[in-house]
GROMACS .gro file of C-alpha atoms in nm:
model
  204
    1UNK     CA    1  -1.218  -0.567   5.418
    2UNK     CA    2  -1.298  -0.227   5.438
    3UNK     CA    3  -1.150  -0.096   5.137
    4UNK     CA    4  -1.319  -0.363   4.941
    5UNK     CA    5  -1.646  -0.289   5.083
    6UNK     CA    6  -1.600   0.073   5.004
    7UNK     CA    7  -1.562  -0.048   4.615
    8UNK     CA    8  -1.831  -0.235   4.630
    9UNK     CA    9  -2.031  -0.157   4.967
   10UNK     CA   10  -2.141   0.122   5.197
   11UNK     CA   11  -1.760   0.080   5.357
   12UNK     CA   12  -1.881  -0.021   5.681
   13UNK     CA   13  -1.824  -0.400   5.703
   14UNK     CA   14  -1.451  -0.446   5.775
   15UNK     CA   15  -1.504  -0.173   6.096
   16UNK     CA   16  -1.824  -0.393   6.162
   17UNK     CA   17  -1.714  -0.714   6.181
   18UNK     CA   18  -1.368  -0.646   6.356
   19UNK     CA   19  -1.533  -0.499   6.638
   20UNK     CA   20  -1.828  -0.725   6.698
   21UNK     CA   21  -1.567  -1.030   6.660
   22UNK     CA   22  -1.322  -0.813   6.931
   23UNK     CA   23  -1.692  -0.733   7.142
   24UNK     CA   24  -1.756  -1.128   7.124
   25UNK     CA   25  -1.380  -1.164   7.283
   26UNK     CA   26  -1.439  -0.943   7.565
   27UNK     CA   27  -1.812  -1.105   7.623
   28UNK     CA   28  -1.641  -1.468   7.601
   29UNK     CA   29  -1.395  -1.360   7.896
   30UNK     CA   30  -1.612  -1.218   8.133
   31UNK     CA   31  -1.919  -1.445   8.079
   32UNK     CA   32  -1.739  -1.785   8.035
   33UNK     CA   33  -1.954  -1.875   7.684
   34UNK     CA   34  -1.836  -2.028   7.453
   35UNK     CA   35  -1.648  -1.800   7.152
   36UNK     CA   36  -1.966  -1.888   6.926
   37UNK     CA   37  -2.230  -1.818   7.114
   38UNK     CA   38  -2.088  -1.506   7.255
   39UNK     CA   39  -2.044  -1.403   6.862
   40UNK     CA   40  -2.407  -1.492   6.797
   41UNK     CA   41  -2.515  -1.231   7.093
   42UNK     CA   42  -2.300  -0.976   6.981
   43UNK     CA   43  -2.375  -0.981   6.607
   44UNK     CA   44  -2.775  -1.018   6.689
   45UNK     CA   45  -2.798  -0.766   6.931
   46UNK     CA   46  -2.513  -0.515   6.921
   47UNK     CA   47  -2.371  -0.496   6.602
   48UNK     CA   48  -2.530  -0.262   6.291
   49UNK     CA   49  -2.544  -0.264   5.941
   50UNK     CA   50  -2.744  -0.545   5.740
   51UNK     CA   51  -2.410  -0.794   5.822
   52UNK     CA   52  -2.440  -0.824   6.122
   53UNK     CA   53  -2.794  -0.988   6.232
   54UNK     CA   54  -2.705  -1.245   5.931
   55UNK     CA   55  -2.382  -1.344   6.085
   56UNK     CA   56  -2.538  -1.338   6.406
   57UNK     CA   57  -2.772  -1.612   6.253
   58UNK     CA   58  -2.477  -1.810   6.151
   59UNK     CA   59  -2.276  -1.820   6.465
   60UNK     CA   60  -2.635  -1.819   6.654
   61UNK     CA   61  -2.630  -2.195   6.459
   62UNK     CA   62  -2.295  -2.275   6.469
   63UNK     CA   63  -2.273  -2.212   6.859
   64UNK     CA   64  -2.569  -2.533   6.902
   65UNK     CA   65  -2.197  -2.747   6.737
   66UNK     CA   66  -1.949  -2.556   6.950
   67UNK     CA   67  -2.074  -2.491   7.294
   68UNK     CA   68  -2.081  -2.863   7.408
   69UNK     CA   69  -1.746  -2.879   7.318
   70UNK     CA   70  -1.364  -2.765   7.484
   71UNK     CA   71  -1.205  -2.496   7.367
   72UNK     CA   72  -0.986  -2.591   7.047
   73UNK     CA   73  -1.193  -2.928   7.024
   74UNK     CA   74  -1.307  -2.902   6.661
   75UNK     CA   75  -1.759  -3.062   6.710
   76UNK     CA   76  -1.845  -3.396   6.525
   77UNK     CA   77  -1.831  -3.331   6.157
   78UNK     CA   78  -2.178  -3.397   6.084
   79UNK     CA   79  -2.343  -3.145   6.391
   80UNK     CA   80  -2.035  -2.919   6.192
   81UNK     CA   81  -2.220  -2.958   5.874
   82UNK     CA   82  -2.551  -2.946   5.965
   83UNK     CA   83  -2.440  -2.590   6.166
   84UNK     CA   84  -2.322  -2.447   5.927
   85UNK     CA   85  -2.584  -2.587   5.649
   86UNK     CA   86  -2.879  -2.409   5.918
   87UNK     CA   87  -2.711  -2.106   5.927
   88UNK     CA   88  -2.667  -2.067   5.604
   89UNK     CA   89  -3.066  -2.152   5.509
   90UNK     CA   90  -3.146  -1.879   5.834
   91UNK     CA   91  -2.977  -1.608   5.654
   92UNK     CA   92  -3.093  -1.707   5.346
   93UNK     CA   93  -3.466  -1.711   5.459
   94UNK     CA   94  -3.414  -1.362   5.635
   95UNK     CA   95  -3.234  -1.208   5.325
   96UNK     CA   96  -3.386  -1.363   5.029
   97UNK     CA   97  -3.089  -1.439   4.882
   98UNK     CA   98  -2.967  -1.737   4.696
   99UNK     CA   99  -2.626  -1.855   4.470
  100UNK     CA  100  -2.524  -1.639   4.269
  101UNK     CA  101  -2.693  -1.323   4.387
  102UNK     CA  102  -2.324  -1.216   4.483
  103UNK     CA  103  -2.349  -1.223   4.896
  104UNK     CA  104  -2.195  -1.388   5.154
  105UNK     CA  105  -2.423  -1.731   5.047
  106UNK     CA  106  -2.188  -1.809   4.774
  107UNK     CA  107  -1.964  -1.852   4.993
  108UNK     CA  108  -2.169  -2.039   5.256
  109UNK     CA  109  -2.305  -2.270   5.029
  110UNK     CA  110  -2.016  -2.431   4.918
  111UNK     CA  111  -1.844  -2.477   5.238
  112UNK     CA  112  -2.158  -2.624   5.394
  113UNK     CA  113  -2.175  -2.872   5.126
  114UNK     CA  114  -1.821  -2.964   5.126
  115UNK     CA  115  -1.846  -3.023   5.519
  116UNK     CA  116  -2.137  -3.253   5.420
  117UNK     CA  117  -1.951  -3.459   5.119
  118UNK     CA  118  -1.588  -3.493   5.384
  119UNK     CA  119  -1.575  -3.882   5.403
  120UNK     CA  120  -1.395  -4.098   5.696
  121UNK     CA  121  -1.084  -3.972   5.521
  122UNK     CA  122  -1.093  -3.626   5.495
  123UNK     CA  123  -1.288  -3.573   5.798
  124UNK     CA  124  -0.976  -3.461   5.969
  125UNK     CA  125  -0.894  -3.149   5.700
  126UNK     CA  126  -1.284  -3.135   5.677
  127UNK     CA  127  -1.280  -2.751   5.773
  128UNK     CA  128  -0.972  -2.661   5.623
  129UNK     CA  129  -1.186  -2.763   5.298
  130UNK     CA  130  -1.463  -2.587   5.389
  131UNK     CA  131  -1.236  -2.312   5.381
  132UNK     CA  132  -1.079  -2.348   5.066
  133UNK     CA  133  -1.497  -2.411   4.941
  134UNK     CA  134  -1.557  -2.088   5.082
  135UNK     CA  135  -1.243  -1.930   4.920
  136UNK     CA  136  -1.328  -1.998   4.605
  137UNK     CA  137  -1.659  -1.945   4.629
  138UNK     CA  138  -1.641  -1.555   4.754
  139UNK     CA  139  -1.331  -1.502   4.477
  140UNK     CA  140  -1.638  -1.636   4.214
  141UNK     CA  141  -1.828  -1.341   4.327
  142UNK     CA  142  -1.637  -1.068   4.185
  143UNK     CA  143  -1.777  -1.211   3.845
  144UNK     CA  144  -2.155  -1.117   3.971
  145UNK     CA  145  -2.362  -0.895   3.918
  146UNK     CA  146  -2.494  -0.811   4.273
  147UNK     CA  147  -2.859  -0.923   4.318
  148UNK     CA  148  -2.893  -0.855   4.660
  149UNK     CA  149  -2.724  -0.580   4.882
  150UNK     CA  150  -2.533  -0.267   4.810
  151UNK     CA  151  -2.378  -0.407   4.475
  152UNK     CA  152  -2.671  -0.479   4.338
  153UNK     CA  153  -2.728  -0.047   4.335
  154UNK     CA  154  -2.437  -0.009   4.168
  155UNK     CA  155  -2.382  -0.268   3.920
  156UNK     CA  156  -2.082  -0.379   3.674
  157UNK     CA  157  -1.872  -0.160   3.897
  158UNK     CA  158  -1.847  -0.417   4.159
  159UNK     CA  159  -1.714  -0.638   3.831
  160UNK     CA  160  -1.368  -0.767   3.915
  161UNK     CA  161  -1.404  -0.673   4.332
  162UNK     CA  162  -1.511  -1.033   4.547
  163UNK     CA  163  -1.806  -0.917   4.736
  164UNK     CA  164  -1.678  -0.839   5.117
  165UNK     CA  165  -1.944  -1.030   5.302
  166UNK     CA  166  -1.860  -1.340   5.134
  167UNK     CA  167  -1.482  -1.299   5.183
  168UNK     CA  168  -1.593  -1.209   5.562
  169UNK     CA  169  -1.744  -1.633   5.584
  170UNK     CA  170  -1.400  -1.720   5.372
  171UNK     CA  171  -1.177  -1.538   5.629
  172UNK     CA  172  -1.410  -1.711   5.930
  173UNK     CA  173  -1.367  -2.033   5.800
  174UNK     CA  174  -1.007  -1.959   5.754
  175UNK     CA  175  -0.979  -1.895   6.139
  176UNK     CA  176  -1.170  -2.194   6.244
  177UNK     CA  177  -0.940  -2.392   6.025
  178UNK     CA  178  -0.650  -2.272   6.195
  179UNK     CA  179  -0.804  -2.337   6.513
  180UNK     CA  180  -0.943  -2.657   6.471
  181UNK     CA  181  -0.686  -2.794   6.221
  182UNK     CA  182  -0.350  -2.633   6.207
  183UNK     CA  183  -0.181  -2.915   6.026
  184UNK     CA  184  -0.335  -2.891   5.697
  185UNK     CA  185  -0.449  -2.503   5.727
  186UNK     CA  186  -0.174  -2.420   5.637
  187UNK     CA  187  -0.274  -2.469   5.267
  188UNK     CA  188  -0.480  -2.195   5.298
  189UNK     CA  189  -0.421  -1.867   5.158
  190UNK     CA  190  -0.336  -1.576   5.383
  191UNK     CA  191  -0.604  -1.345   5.490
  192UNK     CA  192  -0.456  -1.052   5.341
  193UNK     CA  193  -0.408  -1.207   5.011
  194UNK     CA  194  -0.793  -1.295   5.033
  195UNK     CA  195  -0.844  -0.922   5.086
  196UNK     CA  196  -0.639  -0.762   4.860
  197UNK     CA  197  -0.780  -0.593   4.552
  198UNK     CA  198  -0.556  -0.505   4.260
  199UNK     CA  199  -0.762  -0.312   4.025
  200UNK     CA  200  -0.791  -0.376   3.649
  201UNK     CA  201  -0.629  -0.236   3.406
  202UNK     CA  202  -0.841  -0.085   3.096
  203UNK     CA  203  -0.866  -0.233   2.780
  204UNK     CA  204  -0.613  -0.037   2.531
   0.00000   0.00000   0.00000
C-alpha cells in the first residue's frame, strides 16, 4: 500500500491505515466495542492524513450493522447494504467526490450496490461479492485520471497504478469476507496480489 501510494500519493496511506486498524485492535480489547466502532473512533479522531476521517465515516456507518451483532456473526444483508451504501454517500458528501474521479468511491460504489442486488441466493457469498465489486472496481482506477486527491496533482503518471485508497476499501472488504464468509472467500484474490504494482514497460 505504501509503495503504491508513493507512485501515486503523498506515501503516507499504507503507514496510516495499518496503524489506525492495529490502534482500533488495541481500543477493541481494552474497551469491549465492537471491532467497527472502535475503527470509526480511531480513524475520526486519531488518525491523519485526508484517509482517515473518510474511513472513519465508513466504519462510523458500518459499526450502526455490526455492533448489535457477535463477533464473527456477519449483520442482516440489507442493514449490510444500507451501511455500507451511508458510508459511502458520507464520504462522498465530505469529499466531493463521485465515480470515476479515481478515489476510494469507485470502489465503494460498486460493492455497496452489489450488497444491495445479492438475492435469497447469494445472500450467503453476499460480501465475498462485494469484495470482488470492490476489486474490480479499485483495479478500474488505475485507468483514471485522478479528479480528486493527490493524483489528481500529478496526472497521467498515476496511469497504469490502482489508486491506494480504493484498493484500501478492496483489501477491507477482503477481510470482512474472510471473516464473515470463509467458504467462498476464498475466491478472492490475495492481498498482496491486490497490492502489487508491476510497472509498464515503454512503448519501443
Amino acid at each position: 500500500m505504501t509503495a503504491l501510494d508513493q507512485l501515486a500519493g503523498d506515501g503516507d496511506f499504507g503507514d496510516n491505515l495499518a496503524s489506525g486498524l492495529a490502534r482500533a485492535k488495541t481500543r477493541a480489547r481494552e474497551t469491549d466495542e465492537d471491532g467497527m466502532t472502535a475503527a470509526s473512533h480511531v480513524f475520526l479522531n486519531e488518525v491523519g492524513g485526508t484517509s482517515g476521517p473518510l474511513l472513519g465515516l465508513l466504519f462510523q456507518h458500518l459499526a450502526a450493522a455490526t455492533a448489535a451483532c457477535p463477533d464473527g456473526q456477519r449483520p442482516a444483508v440489507p442493514a449490510l447494504a444500507e451501511a455500507l451504501a451511508a458510508g459511502c454517500a458520507a464520504i462522498r458528501r465530505v469529499g466531493g467526490a463521485g465515480s470515476g474521479d479515481r478515489t476510494l468511491v469507485d470502489a465503494l460504489l460498486p460493492a455497496a450496490q452489489s450488497l444491495r442486488d445479492a438475492d435469497k441466493r447469494a445472500r450467503e457469498r453476499a460480501v465475498t461479492d462485494a469484495a470482488l465489486a470492490a476489486v474490480e472496481g479499485a483495479r478500474g482506477t488505475a485507468g483514471m485520471l485522478g479528479a480528486r486527491g493527490r493524483s489528481s496533482y500529478i496526472g497521467a503518471r498515476a496511469l497504469g497504478i490502482p489508486d491506494p485508497g480504493a484498493v484500501g476499501v478492496a483489501l477491507l472488504l477482503i477481510a470482512a469476507a474472510d471473516v464473515y464468509e470463509p467458504r467462498s472467500a476464498t475466491a478472492l484474490p490475495a492481498p498482496g496480489h491486490l497490492t502489487r504494482h508491476t510497472p509498464s514497460t515503454p512503448a519501443a
